[in-house]
XYZ file of C-alpha atoms in Angstrom:
770
model
C -34.505 -16.162 -13.079
C -30.504 -16.104 -13.051
C -30.430 -16.189 -17.015
C -33.415 -13.168 -17.112
C -31.407 -11.292 -14.425
C -27.997 -11.505 -16.428
C -30.052 -10.643 -19.510
C -31.269 -7.679 -17.843
C -27.911 -6.608 -16.528
C -26.272 -7.079 -20.292
C -28.625 -4.204 -21.453
C -29.312 -2.464 -17.897
C -26.925 0.892 -19.438
C -29.575 1.244 -22.345
C -32.290 1.505 -20.057
C -32.055 5.084 -19.636
C -31.939 5.580 -23.185
C -35.386 3.764 -23.540
C -36.991 5.719 -20.677
C -36.012 9.106 -22.024
C -37.579 7.759 -25.531
C -40.593 6.636 -23.439
C -40.847 10.318 -21.503
C -40.646 11.873 -25.305
C -43.615 9.635 -26.831
C -45.523 10.450 -24.000
C -44.931 14.074 -24.572
C -45.811 14.158 -28.120
C -49.338 12.298 -27.462
C -49.812 15.068 -25.557
C -49.057 17.785 -27.855
C -49.863 16.102 -30.855
C -52.502 18.289 -33.010
C -53.826 14.747 -34.568
C -56.365 13.021 -32.028
C -55.843 9.967 -33.868
C -52.281 9.512 -32.541
C -53.169 10.255 -28.917
C -53.573 6.401 -27.907
C -50.608 4.902 -29.922
C -48.038 7.489 -28.862
C -49.133 7.420 -25.125
C -49.020 3.570 -25.360
C -45.860 3.083 -26.853
C -44.169 5.606 -24.553
C -45.478 4.241 -21.517
C -44.183 0.584 -22.587
C -40.628 1.918 -22.833
C -40.631 3.661 -19.673
C -42.192 0.246 -17.615
C -39.316 -1.879 -19.953
C -36.604 0.770 -18.708
C -37.859 0.467 -15.190
C -37.744 -3.418 -15.418
C -34.158 -3.743 -17.015
C -32.863 -1.383 -14.007
C -34.612 -3.741 -11.083
C -33.636 -7.188 -12.900
C -30.133 -6.077 -13.564
C -29.407 -4.796 -10.544
C -29.058 -8.403 -8.857
C -25.853 -8.901 -11.194
C -23.782 -7.339 -8.252
C -24.327 -5.238 -5.196
C -21.367 -3.201 -5.653
C -21.818 0.645 -6.785
C -21.307 0.921 -10.486
C -18.686 3.681 -9.517
C -16.431 1.523 -7.122
C -16.528 -1.098 -10.446
C -14.829 1.572 -12.574
C -12.425 2.607 -10.029
C -11.696 -1.158 -9.319
C -10.849 -1.745 -13.143
C -9.112 1.458 -13.587
C -6.805 0.992 -10.603
C -5.249 -1.709 -12.651
C -3.335 -0.892 -15.811
C -3.812 -2.499 -19.535
C -7.054 -4.916 -19.810
C -9.117 -5.571 -17.060
C -12.153 -6.937 -16.273
C -13.765 -7.706 -12.878
C -16.413 -10.587 -12.520
C -18.519 -12.103 -9.520
C -17.755 -15.202 -7.473
C -19.682 -16.945 -10.538
C -17.662 -15.795 -13.294
C -20.217 -12.815 -14.577
C -18.825 -9.935 -15.838
C -19.769 -6.839 -13.878
C -17.217 -4.375 -15.744
C -14.841 -4.318 -18.474
C -11.936 -1.469 -19.395
C -11.886 -0.081 -22.839
C -8.588 -1.944 -23.430
C -10.194 -5.360 -22.343
C -13.279 -4.685 -24.722
C -10.667 -4.419 -27.513
C -9.289 -8.031 -26.659
C -12.274 -10.153 -25.874
C -16.302 -10.033 -26.781
C -17.025 -9.419 -22.802
C -20.455 -8.621 -22.388
C -21.963 -7.199 -18.628
C -23.835 -10.011 -17.097
C -22.617 -12.511 -19.220
C -19.814 -15.128 -18.270
C -16.503 -14.365 -18.732
C -16.250 -18.050 -20.255
C -18.065 -17.121 -23.609
C -15.551 -14.435 -23.855
C -12.644 -16.454 -23.095
C -13.485 -19.564 -25.802
C -10.841 -18.360 -28.336
C -8.103 -19.180 -25.265
C -9.340 -22.264 -23.335
C -10.557 -25.861 -24.757
C -13.199 -25.971 -22.226
C -13.097 -22.415 -21.144
C -15.910 -23.077 -18.241
C -13.876 -25.698 -16.251
C -10.522 -23.314 -16.968
C -12.767 -20.500 -15.421
C -13.911 -22.067 -12.508
C -10.290 -23.689 -11.609
C -8.618 -20.103 -11.561
C -11.321 -18.383 -9.743
C -11.419 -21.173 -6.832
C -7.713 -20.766 -6.908
C -7.671 -17.026 -6.310
C -10.375 -17.352 -3.709
C -8.044 -19.392 -1.671
C -4.960 -17.000 -2.271
C -3.067 -19.056 -4.441
C -1.483 -18.069 -7.771
C -3.926 -17.989 -10.176
C -2.296 -17.411 -13.941
C -2.619 -19.018 -17.449
C -0.799 -18.279 -20.326
C -1.878 -18.976 -24.257
C -0.328 -18.124 -27.445
C -2.378 -16.124 -30.426
C -1.319 -15.043 -33.769
C -0.630 -11.790 -31.913
C 1.579 -13.353 -29.556
C 1.840 -14.608 -25.886
C -1.217 -13.926 -23.790
C -1.044 -14.325 -19.863
C -4.404 -14.167 -18.033
C -4.071 -13.482 -14.111
C -6.830 -13.532 -11.756
C -7.004 -12.238 -8.184
C -9.341 -11.521 -5.643
C -10.440 -8.083 -5.389
C -12.892 -7.927 -2.210
C -15.943 -10.167 -1.291
C -17.387 -11.809 -4.025
C -15.429 -9.773 -6.525
C -12.621 -10.779 -9.064
C -10.142 -8.970 -11.172
C -8.927 -10.395 -14.413
C -5.926 -9.335 -16.142
C -4.871 -9.932 -19.849
C -1.368 -9.193 -20.074
C 0.958 -9.777 -23.677
C 4.162 -11.217 -22.433
C 7.370 -12.202 -23.793
C 7.664 -15.810 -24.673
C 9.738 -18.527 -22.503
C 11.229 -19.487 -25.800
C 10.573 -20.723 -29.591
C 6.963 -22.104 -30.115
C 7.014 -25.574 -28.803
C 7.302 -27.747 -32.405
C 5.579 -30.530 -30.478
C 2.089 -31.223 -30.663
C 0.770 -31.608 -27.378
C -2.927 -32.563 -25.885
C -3.137 -32.656 -22.034
C -6.288 -34.435 -20.344
C -7.224 -33.691 -16.395
C -7.298 -36.781 -14.167
C -11.204 -37.053 -14.769
C -10.589 -37.235 -18.754
C -11.444 -33.666 -19.742
C -9.909 -32.000 -22.281
C -7.129 -29.841 -20.063
C -4.560 -27.941 -22.927
C -4.284 -28.471 -26.342
C -1.145 -26.082 -27.417
C -0.771 -24.223 -30.565
C 0.800 -27.218 -32.791
C -1.894 -29.672 -31.604
C -4.555 -27.071 -32.509
C -3.162 -26.304 -35.832
C -3.000 -29.944 -36.285
C -5.983 -31.515 -35.363
C -8.250 -28.396 -34.755
C -9.397 -27.795 -31.216
C -13.238 -28.649 -31.492
C -13.392 -31.522 -28.741
C -15.146 -34.207 -31.469
C -11.726 -33.919 -33.325
C -9.483 -34.744 -30.490
C -11.845 -37.356 -28.921
C -11.925 -39.274 -32.144
C -7.813 -39.102 -32.185
C -7.299 -39.900 -28.190
C -10.825 -42.399 -27.914
C -9.078 -45.505 -28.535
C -5.507 -44.121 -27.246
C -3.611 -46.714 -24.857
C -0.205 -47.436 -23.371
C 0.406 -49.653 -26.086
C -0.764 -46.803 -28.819
C 1.788 -45.651 -30.998
C 0.605 -44.927 -34.106
C -2.664 -43.433 -35.520
C -4.340 -41.468 -38.237
C -4.664 -37.986 -37.742
C -7.014 -35.955 -40.024
C -5.155 -32.950 -40.774
C -6.246 -29.930 -42.970
C -3.930 -31.286 -45.623
C -5.877 -34.650 -45.282
C -5.277 -37.987 -43.496
C -1.565 -38.286 -42.039
C 0.158 -41.313 -40.043
C 1.691 -40.007 -36.795
C 2.964 -41.610 -33.633
C 1.344 -40.841 -30.052
C 3.091 -40.772 -27.035
C 1.324 -41.342 -23.988
C 2.666 -40.162 -20.306
C 1.139 -40.574 -17.129
C 1.380 -37.243 -14.540
C 1.537 -37.315 -11.026
C -1.462 -35.803 -10.670
C -3.270 -38.727 -12.809
C -3.833 -36.997 -15.616
C -1.949 -37.612 -19.123
C -0.225 -36.000 -21.872
C -0.255 -36.797 -25.167
C 2.496 -35.955 -27.937
C 2.119 -36.718 -31.478
C 5.157 -37.236 -32.897
C 5.901 -37.429 -36.999
C 6.302 -40.669 -38.414
C 8.979 -43.371 -38.344
C 9.364 -43.494 -41.454
C 12.810 -45.676 -40.743
C 14.377 -42.095 -39.630
C 15.188 -42.509 -36.248
C 15.020 -39.703 -33.053
C 18.647 -38.843 -33.573
C 18.071 -38.116 -36.882
C 16.363 -35.461 -36.244
C 16.617 -31.564 -37.725
C 19.398 -29.824 -36.001
C 18.121 -27.885 -32.930
C 14.846 -29.408 -33.281
C 15.000 -30.981 -29.560
C 16.662 -28.350 -28.089
C 14.031 -25.881 -28.811
C 11.462 -28.046 -26.652
C 10.501 -26.561 -23.614
C 10.760 -29.981 -22.042
C 13.332 -31.902 -20.761
C 13.830 -34.957 -23.185
C 15.935 -38.436 -23.431
C 16.020 -41.259 -25.225
C 17.268 -44.206 -23.347
C 18.301 -47.616 -23.921
C 16.642 -50.437 -21.205
C 19.939 -50.276 -19.423
C 20.068 -46.341 -18.392
C 22.285 -45.095 -21.597
C 21.177 -42.071 -22.724
C 21.386 -42.117 -26.363
C 19.790 -38.687 -27.152
C 19.274 -35.749 -24.700
C 18.410 -32.357 -25.187
C 19.843 -29.082 -23.891
C 17.105 -28.942 -20.731
C 17.708 -32.285 -19.574
C 21.450 -31.892 -19.924
C 20.954 -28.961 -18.040
C 18.801 -30.532 -15.136
C 21.221 -33.364 -14.792
C 24.098 -31.352 -14.996
C 25.714 -32.941 -18.076
C 27.906 -30.964 -20.701
C 26.323 -31.735 -23.980
C 28.075 -34.765 -25.791
C 29.221 -36.154 -22.314
C 28.578 -39.974 -21.635
C 25.564 -40.422 -19.345
C 23.416 -43.345 -17.783
C 20.406 -42.330 -15.847
C 21.190 -45.021 -13.327
C 24.124 -43.069 -11.955
C 22.196 -39.479 -12.012
C 19.287 -40.333 -10.174
C 18.392 -41.833 -6.861
C 16.233 -42.076 -4.130
C 13.883 -44.578 -5.996
C 13.854 -46.555 -3.032
C 15.050 -49.607 -5.400
C 17.287 -50.149 -8.886
C 16.689 -47.421 -10.894
C 18.031 -50.076 -13.538
C 14.838 -52.432 -12.594
C 12.706 -49.501 -12.794
C 13.388 -48.948 -15.796
C 13.615 -52.449 -17.441
C 9.973 -53.107 -15.898
C 8.722 -49.985 -18.072
C 10.400 -51.525 -21.241
C 8.486 -54.784 -20.691
C 5.601 -53.052 -19.267
C 5.686 -54.326 -15.695
C 6.157 -50.860 -13.868
C 3.245 -50.093 -11.970
C 3.985 -46.398 -12.040
C 5.834 -44.897 -15.235
C 6.516 -41.550 -13.348
C 8.151 -41.154 -10.518
C 9.783 -38.551 -8.485
C 13.512 -39.019 -8.004
C 16.662 -37.051 -6.751
C 19.408 -35.498 -8.717
C 22.913 -36.581 -7.856
C 24.893 -33.381 -7.813
C 27.106 -31.732 -5.474
C 26.034 -28.418 -6.333
C 22.653 -27.853 -5.521
C 19.389 -30.332 -4.424
C 17.457 -31.096 -6.938
C 14.608 -33.087 -7.069
C 12.490 -34.564 -10.622
C 9.883 -35.853 -11.908
C 11.011 -39.147 -14.341
C 7.980 -40.229 -16.487
C 8.761 -43.333 -19.208
C 7.222 -44.057 -22.649
C 7.967 -47.477 -24.662
C 9.385 -46.897 -28.102
C 8.784 -49.229 -31.056
C 12.690 -50.290 -31.039
C 12.517 -51.775 -27.068
C 14.103 -47.979 -25.853
C 12.391 -45.625 -23.843
C 11.611 -41.838 -24.421
C 12.009 -39.956 -20.834
C 10.571 -36.787 -19.563
C 11.849 -35.005 -16.621
C 9.913 -31.990 -14.912
C 11.796 -29.891 -12.171
C 9.848 -30.849 -8.716
C 12.336 -29.490 -6.225
C 9.853 -26.450 -5.359
C 7.352 -28.769 -5.029
C 9.201 -31.132 -2.917
C 10.297 -28.276 -0.717
C 6.612 -27.057 -0.183
C 6.098 -31.092 0.842
C 8.611 -31.756 3.371
C 7.578 -28.362 4.815
C 4.355 -29.549 4.977
C 5.201 -33.132 6.245
C 7.163 -30.987 9.073
C 4.277 -29.373 9.792
C 2.115 -32.396 10.439
C 4.997 -34.247 12.331
C 5.018 -31.136 15.056
C 1.306 -31.059 14.916
C 0.814 -34.606 15.633
C 3.463 -34.449 18.191
C 1.024 -31.729 20.010
C -1.287 -33.795 19.807
C -0.053 -36.753 21.474
C 1.571 -34.553 24.024
C -1.997 -32.480 25.061
C -3.547 -36.251 24.768
C -1.271 -38.206 27.231
C -0.202 -35.347 29.355
C -4.049 -35.432 31.598
C -3.580 -38.986 32.282
C -0.204 -39.266 32.276
C 0.293 -36.513 35.117
C -2.791 -38.035 36.912
C -0.523 -41.216 37.576
C 2.222 -39.071 38.370
C 0.724 -37.385 40.894
C -0.532 -40.429 42.239
C 2.679 -42.102 42.485
C 4.522 -39.168 43.837
C 1.750 -38.609 46.343
C 1.651 -41.829 48.065
C 5.277 -41.886 48.380
C 5.153 -38.337 49.794
C 2.838 -40.304 52.487
C 4.999 -43.273 52.714
C 7.813 -40.525 53.352
C 6.190 -39.095 56.290
C 6.178 -42.649 58.037
C 9.756 -43.659 57.290
C 13.066 -41.592 58.591
C 16.037 -41.212 56.846
C 17.638 -44.222 58.836
C 15.007 -46.618 57.804
C 15.956 -49.264 54.832
C 13.437 -48.567 52.446
C 13.515 -44.447 52.599
C 16.166 -44.592 49.871
C 14.115 -46.652 47.782
C 11.261 -44.239 48.494
C 13.631 -41.603 47.467
C 14.371 -42.806 43.958
C 11.075 -43.426 43.154
C 9.886 -39.534 44.138
C 13.104 -38.334 42.145
C 12.117 -40.669 39.269
C 8.561 -39.820 39.232
C 9.645 -35.541 39.129
C 11.864 -36.490 36.097
C 8.889 -38.250 34.596
C 7.026 -35.015 34.856
C 9.684 -32.896 33.888
C 9.710 -34.831 30.410
C 5.708 -34.272 30.027
C 6.421 -30.688 30.394
C 8.624 -30.280 28.262
C 6.412 -32.056 25.690
C 4.092 -29.546 26.599
C 5.670 -26.523 26.546
C 7.345 -27.452 23.031
C 3.399 -28.083 21.425
C 2.452 -24.919 23.452
C -0.364 -26.456 25.583
C 1.070 -25.666 29.103
C -0.599 -23.708 31.176
C 1.302 -20.157 31.431
C 0.981 -17.589 34.215
C 2.171 -14.219 32.499
C 3.447 -11.234 34.552
C 4.791 -7.765 33.422
C 8.485 -7.923 33.869
C 11.987 -6.307 33.238
C 14.390 -8.907 31.799
C 17.679 -7.018 33.315
C 15.973 -7.873 36.876
C 15.268 -11.597 35.813
C 18.830 -11.688 34.486
C 20.324 -10.532 37.319
C 18.489 -13.535 39.961
C 19.237 -15.953 37.366
C 23.368 -14.928 36.918
C 24.387 -16.999 39.969
C 22.526 -20.324 38.829
C 23.654 -19.768 35.609
C 27.462 -19.444 36.800
C 26.914 -23.026 38.348
C 25.395 -24.583 35.324
C 28.399 -23.577 33.001
C 30.947 -25.308 35.280
C 34.770 -23.931 35.397
C 36.143 -24.402 31.742
C 33.514 -21.909 30.366
C 33.044 -18.408 31.246
C 29.786 -16.595 30.998
C 29.574 -12.698 30.608
C 26.546 -10.779 30.710
C 25.784 -7.542 28.804
C 22.164 -6.093 29.584
C 20.786 -3.084 27.371
C 19.819 0.246 29.202
C 16.577 0.990 28.106
C 15.077 -2.614 27.878
C 11.156 -2.288 27.267
C 8.940 -4.553 29.679
C 7.934 -7.520 28.783
C 4.741 -9.895 29.620
C 5.870 -13.517 30.059
C 5.658 -16.351 32.556
C 8.824 -16.015 34.500
C 9.310 -19.554 35.283
C 9.313 -20.121 31.870
C 11.424 -17.822 30.452
C 13.967 -18.529 33.045
C 13.784 -22.243 31.383
C 14.199 -20.978 27.946
C 17.373 -18.942 29.234
C 18.506 -21.781 30.979
C 18.374 -24.213 27.968
C 20.468 -21.979 25.770
C 23.114 -21.696 28.387
C 23.311 -25.419 28.833
C 23.031 -25.964 25.008
C 25.934 -23.237 24.551
C 28.152 -24.857 27.187
C 27.631 -28.473 25.533
C 28.847 -27.032 22.398
C 32.116 -26.266 24.123
C 33.663 -29.304 25.867
C 37.025 -28.027 25.558
C 35.627 -24.217 27.381
C 35.055 -21.234 25.866
C 32.768 -18.366 26.374
C 29.066 -17.422 26.376
C 27.810 -14.583 25.756
C 24.381 -13.740 27.188
C 23.189 -10.435 26.007
C 19.727 -8.538 26.022
C 18.683 -5.756 23.683
C 16.212 -3.549 22.806
C 14.780 -3.670 19.124
C 13.012 -1.664 16.935
C 11.385 -3.219 14.010
C 10.302 -0.397 11.370
C 9.306 -2.838 8.894
C 8.545 -6.729 9.125
C 11.534 -8.991 9.402
C 11.154 -11.930 7.183
C 13.722 -15.136 7.708
C 13.211 -18.620 8.125
C 10.073 -18.720 6.910
C 8.532 -16.690 9.975
C 7.322 -13.152 9.790
C 8.210 -10.558 12.380
C 5.627 -7.824 13.044
C 7.336 -4.371 12.936
C 6.892 -2.854 16.276
C 9.421 -3.018 19.809
C 10.981 -6.026 21.046
C 13.315 -7.128 23.843
C 15.574 -9.341 22.598
C 17.830 -11.992 24.787
C 20.840 -13.163 22.454
C 22.860 -16.279 23.681
C 26.350 -16.824 21.693
C 28.880 -19.400 22.193
C 32.094 -20.212 20.511
C 31.763 -23.997 19.812
C 31.363 -26.070 16.734
C 29.204 -24.875 14.951
C 25.777 -26.488 13.567
C 25.898 -27.953 9.894
C 23.554 -26.134 7.389
C 21.735 -29.737 6.980
C 20.865 -29.665 10.975
C 19.735 -26.417 11.673
C 16.393 -27.085 10.366
C 16.126 -29.880 12.994
C 17.384 -28.578 15.949
C 14.254 -27.493 17.310
C 12.396 -30.416 16.355
C 11.520 -32.816 19.618
C 14.427 -35.878 20.503
C 16.431 -34.810 17.852
C 19.666 -34.490 19.301
C 23.620 -35.105 18.240
C 24.384 -35.986 21.817
C 25.496 -39.561 22.573
C 23.330 -41.756 24.607
C 22.278 -40.818 28.371
C 23.858 -37.304 27.678
C 20.477 -35.551 26.614
C 16.656 -36.222 25.762
C 16.528 -33.687 23.158
C 13.939 -31.772 24.335
C 15.874 -28.590 25.407
C 15.402 -26.568 22.040
C 12.198 -27.532 21.530
C 10.875 -26.858 24.834
C 12.475 -23.519 23.909
C 10.636 -23.378 20.617
C 7.313 -23.786 22.303
C 7.414 -21.416 25.279
C 8.938 -18.521 23.125
C 6.128 -19.111 20.186
C 3.012 -19.535 23.485
C 4.661 -16.168 24.545
C 4.069 -14.812 21.388
C 7.753 -14.293 20.366
C 10.270 -15.621 17.968
C 13.215 -17.783 17.962
C 16.165 -17.410 15.101
C 19.390 -19.308 15.179
C 22.539 -18.416 13.424
C 25.875 -20.533 12.766
C 29.179 -21.011 11.176
C 31.031 -24.389 11.246
C 33.904 -23.827 13.600
C 32.835 -20.624 14.929
C 30.047 -20.922 16.944
C 26.096 -19.995 17.423
C 24.193 -17.238 17.863
C 20.180 -17.650 19.639
C 18.189 -14.876 19.103
C 14.918 -14.242 20.745
C 12.556 -11.806 20.327
C 9.949 -10.982 22.673
C 7.324 -8.565 22.222
C 7.099 -5.563 24.382
C 4.614 -4.539 27.117
C 2.341 -1.695 26.150
C -0.326 -1.727 28.950
C 0.196 -0.167 32.235
C 2.733 -1.285 34.814
C 1.123 -1.423 38.395
C 3.561 -1.469 41.594
C 5.091 -4.938 42.071
C 3.498 -6.917 44.772
C 5.685 -7.341 47.730
C 7.522 -10.343 48.175
C 6.406 -12.400 51.050
C 7.965 -15.206 53.106
C 6.748 -18.776 52.849
C 3.925 -19.707 55.336
C 4.734 -22.873 57.375
C 2.580 -25.711 58.897
C 3.006 -24.153 62.079
C 1.366 -20.715 59.743
C -2.187 -22.662 59.950
C -5.086 -20.110 60.329
C -6.599 -23.117 61.921
C -8.973 -26.070 60.377
C -11.276 -25.645 57.284
C -13.750 -27.724 55.227
C -12.474 -28.331 51.874
C -14.690 -29.716 48.699
C -12.444 -31.987 47.102
C -13.675 -32.967 43.004
C -11.383 -34.989 41.578
C -12.444 -37.747 38.745
C -9.156 -40.129 39.127
C -9.548 -42.181 42.429
C -6.209 -42.688 43.364
C -5.422 -39.026 43.000
C -8.371 -37.649 45.301
C -7.599 -40.663 47.475
C -3.966 -39.047 47.900
C -4.962 -35.708 48.136
C -7.967 -36.253 50.789
C -5.519 -37.710 53.250
C -3.027 -34.607 52.423
C -5.561 -32.185 53.440
C -6.848 -34.541 56.369
C -3.192 -34.922 57.712
C -3.177 -31.251 58.233
C -6.461 -30.948 60.585
C -9.077 -30.024 57.856
C -12.387 -31.551 56.706
C -12.629 -33.010 53.031
C -15.694 -33.469 51.624
C -15.431 -35.901 48.257
C -17.169 -36.086 44.887
C -15.953 -37.812 41.748
C -17.712 -35.205 39.521
C -19.455 -31.547 39.098
C -22.609 -32.889 39.141
C -21.796 -34.373 42.370
C -19.989 -31.703 43.707
C -23.315 -29.691 43.066
C -25.465 -31.751 44.590
C -24.033 -31.583 47.779
C -23.534 -28.187 48.045
C -27.718 -28.124 47.583
C -27.311 -28.423 51.218
C -27.597 -24.715 52.579
C -26.414 -25.266 56.337
C -23.288 -26.909 54.803
C -20.460 -24.490 55.415
C -17.469 -25.123 52.679
C -14.017 -22.867 53.226
C -12.199 -23.991 49.694
C -13.017 -25.626 46.475
C -9.985 -27.901 45.242
C -11.194 -29.138 41.682
C -9.421 -31.068 38.748
C -10.144 -28.789 35.469
C -10.586 -31.459 32.591
C -13.328 -33.638 34.028
C -16.124 -35.782 32.273
C -19.522 -33.694 31.922
C -19.140 -30.652 33.903
C -15.709 -29.218 34.139
C -14.267 -27.745 36.711
C -15.027 -24.182 35.559
C -18.222 -25.137 34.680
C -19.610 -26.341 38.256
C -17.401 -23.891 40.095
C -19.063 -21.024 38.178
C -22.593 -22.533 39.372
C -21.246 -22.950 42.930
C -20.332 -19.565 43.012
C -23.599 -17.732 42.601
C -24.896 -19.261 45.987
C -21.481 -18.887 48.086
C -19.492 -16.078 46.653
C -16.319 -15.575 48.236
C -15.225 -19.207 48.554
C -11.508 -19.697 47.361
C -10.737 -22.407 44.263
C -8.041 -24.202 43.811
C -7.719 -25.531 40.234
C -5.406 -28.367 39.515
C -4.778 -30.174 36.311
C -2.183 -32.058 34.016
C -3.326 -30.130 31.188
C -5.664 -27.544 30.205
C -7.006 -26.307 27.017
C -7.722 -22.811 28.168
C -4.852 -20.930 29.821
C -5.390 -20.070 33.380
C -5.496 -16.046 32.851
C -8.732 -17.058 31.393
C -10.253 -19.077 33.484
C -9.363 -16.506 35.958
C -10.807 -14.091 34.832
C -13.991 -15.559 35.126
C -13.689 -17.173 38.459
C -12.567 -14.796 41.424
C -10.287 -15.669 43.958
C -8.911 -18.766 42.206
C -5.074 -20.422 41.807
C -3.840 -23.078 39.705
C -1.917 -25.724 40.832
C -0.169 -28.233 38.226
C -0.135 -31.680 38.510
C 1.684 -33.291 39.542
C 2.086 -32.114 42.555
C 3.345 -32.971 45.993
C 1.723 -32.995 49.559
C 3.664 -30.085 50.466
C 2.679 -28.214 47.407
C -1.146 -28.990 47.796
C -0.762 -28.067 51.729
C 1.062 -25.333 51.088
C -1.894 -23.805 48.384
C -4.938 -24.645 50.440
C -3.096 -22.653 53.575
C -2.243 -19.646 50.876
C -6.052 -19.280 49.959
C -7.263 -19.758 53.518
C -4.929 -17.293 54.599
C -6.056 -14.541 51.974
C -9.715 -15.455 53.045
C -9.177 -14.779 56.587
C -7.426 -11.253 55.667
C -10.559 -10.546 53.338
C -12.417 -10.917 56.329
C -10.889 -8.904 58.488
C -10.484 -6.225 55.655
C -7.172 -6.435 54.498
C -6.780 -8.230 51.005
C -4.279 -10.216 50.582
C -1.150 -8.369 48.315
C -0.640 -11.537 46.760
C -4.282 -13.165 46.264
C -4.301 -15.546 43.262
C -0.317 -16.093 43.089
C 0.696 -19.605 43.792
C 3.752 -19.972 46.612
C 7.074 -19.543 45.139
C 7.716 -23.839 45.197
C 4.713 -24.521 43.272
C 4.871 -21.428 40.691
């Protein structure tokens, strides 16, 4: 059916001609003075009309895009252009393209490109696949008329634009015949020299390469002038493919006796080596890669590094056929720039080696970036995975420690040990929080704020942090736009940057903390990041320290990377800054000059929504400020945490019902006579999670106050709060005071709501647990 449709599509444009001819024949039948011609003319005209209709109907499925749009798309790109669908079928072609290739509408574009590729079907599929993924998709071929470049790009849903462009050659046409096979053994490339020597039919190539092996050196080639003995050199590529170079017969002449300029004309870096690595012959491209000048004495062992073992041993194994890999990626020992080359070796008849070098610096750079992103993702997944269980353990440890401290006064011999346990549990919780901040998996409580007010509240604390040797100067812009961020986390960002600047100046100096309004009219691109245009509030922290060397600038945001001595830092300060800023939707950049200092710039997007009146600050509720005892339903799957929380609430006079799952909690609430004032629930639990069971419970008990506790939640609390009214979030690990104060705040808010005075701070956490 597909073939019928494509054939019909190829002739669909001629359907109108057939229809017009059919109408003329029918008209002639009715007007003809000879009655004997009536039936033949009417039959022929009707047949042509029906054929025209069928051509239009079957031709349409090639593309649902209107023809005028295809013509505009084809005309939008200058030169020779084609438009195909995702299967490679030609939809339309420009006149210039039709002069270059025999493209037929509805037929595969591979049929029109047979003169350009050894396997046009495979090549077309690869180009369309790369263009569909947004990758560069192009191929360059050398024809009798000159070099031609074929480029493909995605032009819309199911549409691909092909451009055939004449281009300047990179240099003299390669004089060395070359055939390349892909990893599956299919013919991928045959260059012009090889095509002229052996032809381009698959049969002739298969006959030449069929018996080729790593040991093959001399082969008989059928050329247009007759059989010719040639040397065949095989190179294995990093992707598993193979390249075969067809060299002239040795005939007693050494490679060093090649015609003048022959090797320098080759578009590949080529070396002839002794087994010990001494370079006997090299062309200009190889000298350029190795940073050598013509005629310089070279030894490859001195110029390459990074193999993990001696380069000389690798060369010796390759010469004796013992090397498992005859192609390796090595670093060139150069002082001017970092350069990586892929070195592919092949044995020669006299015991030496031939080496082909390819510059793979860009590939290694992309590989390093990918490895870095994978490492960051792995650390983020690790942090999120351990945070929930780890924070449950810390909650149980610190909570039961609080219960013990209530039964011991400061004069008790065990009181100091309990204080140490409590302090170290808090330190462990801080480390987990920093990992969650870096991996952007912490739960934020964003609010609209003015940076000047936030910096002003921090000024006194920052002065204490920098110490006596360092001066802190603050300058704020007058017209700063408001931002929306978690205030506590943003304060953590500023403190970490200021402490980092202080540590960079052990002998003292000046730190400048500045804020500025920035309006980006165009996108800002730097450090592989793209900052969209728009208004931003920027925080800038400058120091006069020793600066950061360029080789360390790319690592400073990595967790646990630090240049401080053991015990002076965890290496999580800047990684925490990075995670909080990115989770807030901002960007952080660093500029540093060794010996002059560093400057960290934080871009935070301006808040464009409406700004309501600020909620008034309230004094903290005390234990005596309790509105009375209440009934609470505590749902926690971790028994130690549930035990501590239940005891803490009962100590404040509340009645506590316990459940270890959401399903058990709903079963307890099925009793209509049971009155519950507040739900205290973990967020992440097996089966029904916290928001899941609470949503069902609130359908029958609207207005009940909710406290969610969790050490790690996939969803932000803002999303949970939008679904669950009258809810607040208490992060683990929490102390006895944190829990009881949050319960009291929710009960007080419920009491005010019953009296007709809704709490201005409803849903907000107490200051000490926010």
